[in-house]
Coordinates of C-alpha atoms and ligand atoms in Angstrom, one line a residue:
M1 CA -21.9 -2.3 15.6
R2 CA -22.8 1.4 16.7
L3 CA -22.3 4.3 14.8
T4 CA -22.3 7.5 16.6
V5 CA -21.8 11.1 14.3
L6 CA -19.0 12.8 16.2
G7 CA -19.1 15.7 13.6
C8 CA -21.0 15.7 9.9
A9 CA -20.1 19.1 8.6
G10 CA -18.6 19.5 5.2
T11 CA -15.3 21.1 4.6
F12 CA -15.1 23.3 7.2
P13 CA -17.4 23.5 11.1
G14 CA -20.7 24.5 10.9
P15 CA -23.1 26.0 13.8
A16 CA -24.6 22.7 14.3
S17 CA -21.6 20.4 13.9
P18 CA -17.4 19.8 13.7
C19 CA -16.4 18.3 10.6
S20 CA -15.9 14.5 9.5
G21 CA -15.5 12.5 12.5
Y22 CA -17.4 8.9 13.2
L23 CA -17.0 6.4 16.1
L24 CA -17.9 2.4 15.3
E25 CA -18.1 0.1 18.1
H26 CA -18.5 -3.4 18.0
E27 CA -17.9 -6.3 20.8
G28 CA -15.8 -3.4 23.0
F29 CA -13.4 -2.1 20.1
R30 CA -14.0 1.3 19.6
L31 CA -12.6 2.3 16.0
L32 CA -12.4 6.2 14.7
I33 CA -13.3 7.0 11.2
D34 CA -11.7 10.4 10.6
L35 CA -11.1 12.4 12.8
G36 CA -11.7 16.7 11.6
S37 CA -11.9 19.9 12.8
G38 CA -13.5 19.8 16.4
A39 CA -14.6 16.2 16.6
L40 CA -12.1 15.6 19.0
G41 CA -14.6 17.4 21.3
Q42 CA -17.8 15.4 20.6
L43 CA -15.6 12.2 20.9
Q44 CA -15.2 13.6 24.8
R45 CA -19.5 13.3 24.9
H46 CA -19.6 9.5 24.4
V47 CA -16.8 8.1 25.2
G48 CA -13.6 8.6 27.6
L49 CA -10.6 10.6 26.0
L50 CA -8.2 8.0 25.8
D51 CA -10.6 5.1 25.0
V52 CA -9.9 4.7 21.2
D53 CA -8.6 1.4 19.9
A54 CA -7.7 2.4 16.3
I55 CA -8.6 5.3 13.9
Y56 CA -8.9 5.5 10.1
I57 CA -8.3 8.5 8.2
S58 CA -9.7 8.3 4.7
H59 CA -8.1 11.1 3.5
L60 CA -5.4 13.8 4.4
H61 CA -7.7 16.8 3.7
A62 CA -8.0 19.4 7.0
D63 CA -11.6 18.6 7.3
H64 CA -11.1 15.1 8.3
C65 CA -7.8 14.5 10.0
I66 CA -6.6 17.6 11.7
D67 CA -7.4 16.8 15.1
L68 CA -5.2 14.4 15.2
V69 CA -2.5 16.8 16.2
A70 CA -4.7 18.0 19.2
Y71 CA -5.6 14.5 20.0
S72 CA -1.8 13.8 20.3
Y73 CA -1.7 16.4 23.4
A74 CA -4.3 14.6 24.7
R75 CA -2.7 11.2 24.4
C76 CA 1.1 12.1 25.5
Y77 CA 0.6 14.4 28.1
H78 CA -2.4 12.9 30.3
P79 CA -2.4 12.8 33.6
E80 CA -2.5 9.4 34.0
G81 CA 0.6 9.1 31.9
M82 CA 1.2 8.3 28.1
A83 CA -1.0 6.0 26.3
P84 CA 0.1 3.1 24.6
A85 CA 1.1 4.3 20.6
L86 CA -2.5 4.3 19.3
P87 CA -2.7 2.8 15.6
V88 CA -3.6 5.3 13.0
Y89 CA -4.6 4.0 9.4
G90 CA -4.2 6.4 6.6
P91 CA -3.4 6.6 3.0
A92 CA 0.5 7.2 2.2
G93 CA 1.7 10.5 3.4
T94 CA -0.4 10.8 6.9
A95 CA 2.5 10.8 9.3
K96 CA 4.4 12.9 7.8
R97 CA 1.0 15.3 6.7
I98 CA 0.3 15.2 10.6
L99 CA 3.9 15.9 11.8
H100 CA 4.1 18.8 10.1
S101 CA 1.4 19.7 11.0
Y102 CA 2.2 19.2 14.5
E103 CA 5.6 21.5 14.2
A104 CA 7.8 22.6 11.2
P105 CA 10.0 21.0 11.2
P106 CA 9.3 18.4 13.4
L107 CA 11.3 18.0 16.2
H108 CA 9.2 15.2 17.9
G109 CA 8.1 12.6 15.5
L110 CA 5.1 11.6 17.9
E111 CA 5.8 7.9 17.2
D112 CA 5.5 7.1 20.6
V113 CA 1.6 9.0 20.0
Y114 CA 0.5 7.5 17.1
D115 CA 1.4 4.1 15.3
F116 CA 1.3 5.2 11.8
R117 CA 0.4 2.4 9.2
E118 CA -0.1 4.0 5.8
V119 CA -2.1 1.4 3.7
P120 CA -3.1 1.1 0.2
P121 CA -6.5 0.5 -0.6
G122 CA -7.2 -3.5 -0.2
T123 CA -8.7 -5.6 2.8
R124 CA -7.6 -5.5 6.7
E125 CA -8.8 -6.6 10.1
I126 CA -8.9 -4.3 12.5
G127 CA -10.3 -5.3 15.9
P128 CA -13.4 -7.2 15.1
F129 CA -13.8 -5.2 11.9
T130 CA -13.0 -6.3 8.5
V131 CA -12.4 -2.8 6.6
T132 CA -12.2 -3.0 2.9
A133 CA -10.8 0.2 1.4
V134 CA -11.2 1.6 -2.2
R135 CA -9.8 4.2 -3.8
V136 CA -12.8 6.7 -4.8
N137 CA -12.7 9.9 -7.1
H138 CA -11.4 13.0 -5.2
P139 CA -8.4 15.2 -5.8
V140 CA -6.1 13.5 -3.5
E141 CA -6.1 9.9 -2.3
C142 CA -9.1 9.1 -0.3
H143 CA -10.7 5.6 1.2
G144 CA -14.2 5.2 0.8
L145 CA -14.3 2.5 3.4
R146 CA -16.7 -0.9 4.0
V147 CA -16.6 -2.3 7.9
E148 CA -18.2 -5.1 8.3
A149 CA -18.7 -6.9 11.8
G150 CA -21.4 -9.2 13.4
G151 CA -23.0 -9.7 9.6
R152 CA -23.4 -6.1 9.4
S153 CA -21.8 -3.6 7.1
L154 CA -21.5 0.1 7.1
V155 CA -20.1 1.9 4.1
Y156 CA -18.9 5.3 4.4
S157 CA -17.9 7.6 1.0
A158 CA -15.1 9.3 2.2
D159 CA -15.2 12.6 0.1
T160 CA -15.6 12.0 -3.3
G161 CA -17.5 12.9 -6.8
E162 CA -19.3 10.0 -8.9
S163 CA -17.7 6.8 -8.4
D164 CA -18.2 3.6 -9.6
A165 CA -15.7 1.8 -7.0
L166 CA -17.8 3.6 -4.8
V167 CA -20.9 2.0 -6.2
G168 CA -19.5 -1.7 -5.8
L169 CA -17.9 -1.6 -2.2
A170 CA -21.5 -0.4 -1.2
R171 CA -23.4 -3.0 -3.0
D172 CA -26.1 -4.3 -0.9
C173 CA -24.9 -2.8 2.6
D174 CA -27.2 -2.4 5.8
L175 CA -25.8 1.5 6.1
F176 CA -24.1 4.0 3.8
L177 CA -22.8 6.6 5.2
C178 CA -22.7 8.9 1.8
E179 CA -21.2 12.1 1.7
A180 CA -23.5 15.1 -0.4
S181 CA -21.9 18.3 0.1
W182 CA -23.9 20.5 -2.3
L183 CA -27.0 20.8 -4.3
H184 CA -27.5 19.3 -7.5
A185 CA -25.9 21.9 -10.2
G186 CA -24.6 21.7 -14.1
D187 CA -21.4 23.7 -12.9
N188 CA -20.5 21.5 -9.8
P189 CA -16.8 21.4 -10.2
P190 CA -16.4 17.4 -11.0
D191 CA -14.4 14.8 -9.5
I192 CA -14.7 16.6 -6.1
H193 CA -17.7 15.9 -4.4
L194 CA -21.3 14.3 -4.8
S195 CA -25.1 16.8 -4.7
G196 CA -27.8 15.6 -3.0
R197 CA -29.2 13.8 -5.6
Q198 CA -25.8 11.8 -7.1
A199 CA -26.0 10.1 -3.2
G200 CA -29.3 9.1 -3.7
E201 CA -28.5 7.7 -7.0
H202 CA -25.4 5.9 -5.9
A203 CA -27.4 4.9 -2.9
A204 CA -30.2 3.2 -5.6
R205 CA -27.4 1.7 -8.0
A206 CA -25.8 0.2 -4.8
G207 CA -29.4 -1.5 -3.5
V208 CA -28.4 -0.3 -0.2
R209 CA -30.6 -1.1 2.8
R210 CA -30.2 2.9 4.4
L211 CA -28.5 5.8 3.5
L212 CA -27.5 8.4 5.7
L213 CA -26.3 11.7 4.3
T214 CA -23.2 13.4 5.2
H215 CA -20.9 16.2 4.8
V216 CA -23.2 18.8 3.6
V217 CA -21.5 22.5 3.5
A218 CA -23.0 24.9 6.0
W219 CA -23.7 27.2 3.5
T220 CA -26.0 24.5 2.0
D221 CA -29.5 23.9 3.1
P222 CA -29.9 20.2 4.2
Q223 CA -33.6 19.7 3.6
E224 CA -33.1 20.5 0.1
V225 CA -30.0 18.5 0.2
L226 CA -32.2 15.7 1.3
A227 CA -35.2 16.4 -0.7
E228 CA -32.6 15.6 -3.6
A229 CA -31.9 12.4 -2.4
V230 CA -34.8 11.2 -1.0
E231 CA -36.5 11.4 -4.9
V232 CA -33.6 8.9 -6.1
S233 CA -32.6 6.7 -3.5
G234 CA -35.0 4.1 -3.3
C235 CA -34.2 3.0 0.8
P236 CA -35.2 4.9 3.3
T237 CA -32.7 8.0 3.6
E238 CA -31.9 10.5 6.3
L239 CA -29.4 13.5 7.6
A240 CA -26.7 12.5 10.0
S241 CA -26.8 14.3 13.4
C242 CA -23.9 15.2 15.3
G243 CA -24.1 13.1 18.2
A244 CA -27.0 10.9 16.7
T245 CA -26.1 6.9 17.5
Y246 CA -27.1 5.0 14.8
A247 CA -27.3 0.5 15.2
V248 CA -25.7 -1.0 12.0
Ligands
LIG301 ZN1 -11.5 16.3 0.9

């Protein structure tokens, strides 16, 4: 499978990248994971505006989901006609959150644009992908995802503080796309995000083959985050880069 980073800035868009958005392709199927602020623009640098087969939203913080509102206009009012309803997987409350962001009170339900599928953690098939979701350690329901296809595996941490569930999910995976929002410090708030060092520790505990750091917040020096992770990860480790494509 192939991963393209549409956005990897943490919390708010940075000068070099929109917020979270990842395009996963395999056998012609295109799965978007998260669609945060600005990621829709980047999508169009890589595939046609309508050439998406499914979306999985990890959680309902705006930096991971809010471009679903913008994308609804693109699918609803496209000059070639309204696109078929697009499956959108996400945690409980996904439909309500997006509908109320679109307009309040919601008059037009967007049901013709999106086929909302609110799902609990668990394993399901999405196109050629087997997708396993576990709840990670964040203030709202947030799904870490393991995506498998063609004998390869990618694990996405989504947003999380330290999480044994994430270590289990990432066990022996080929590519671990892990958040590293900030630098390690004793006074970081717990149960929200990982530091570079903690991302590296999770990678080492899970025995992953390759670590890709993402969700670095723009006021944090990414090279320092990378240095923290490299020290402990025990595997090839790099920073995710907006627009970059990775063979998994
Ligand atoms: Zn979040």
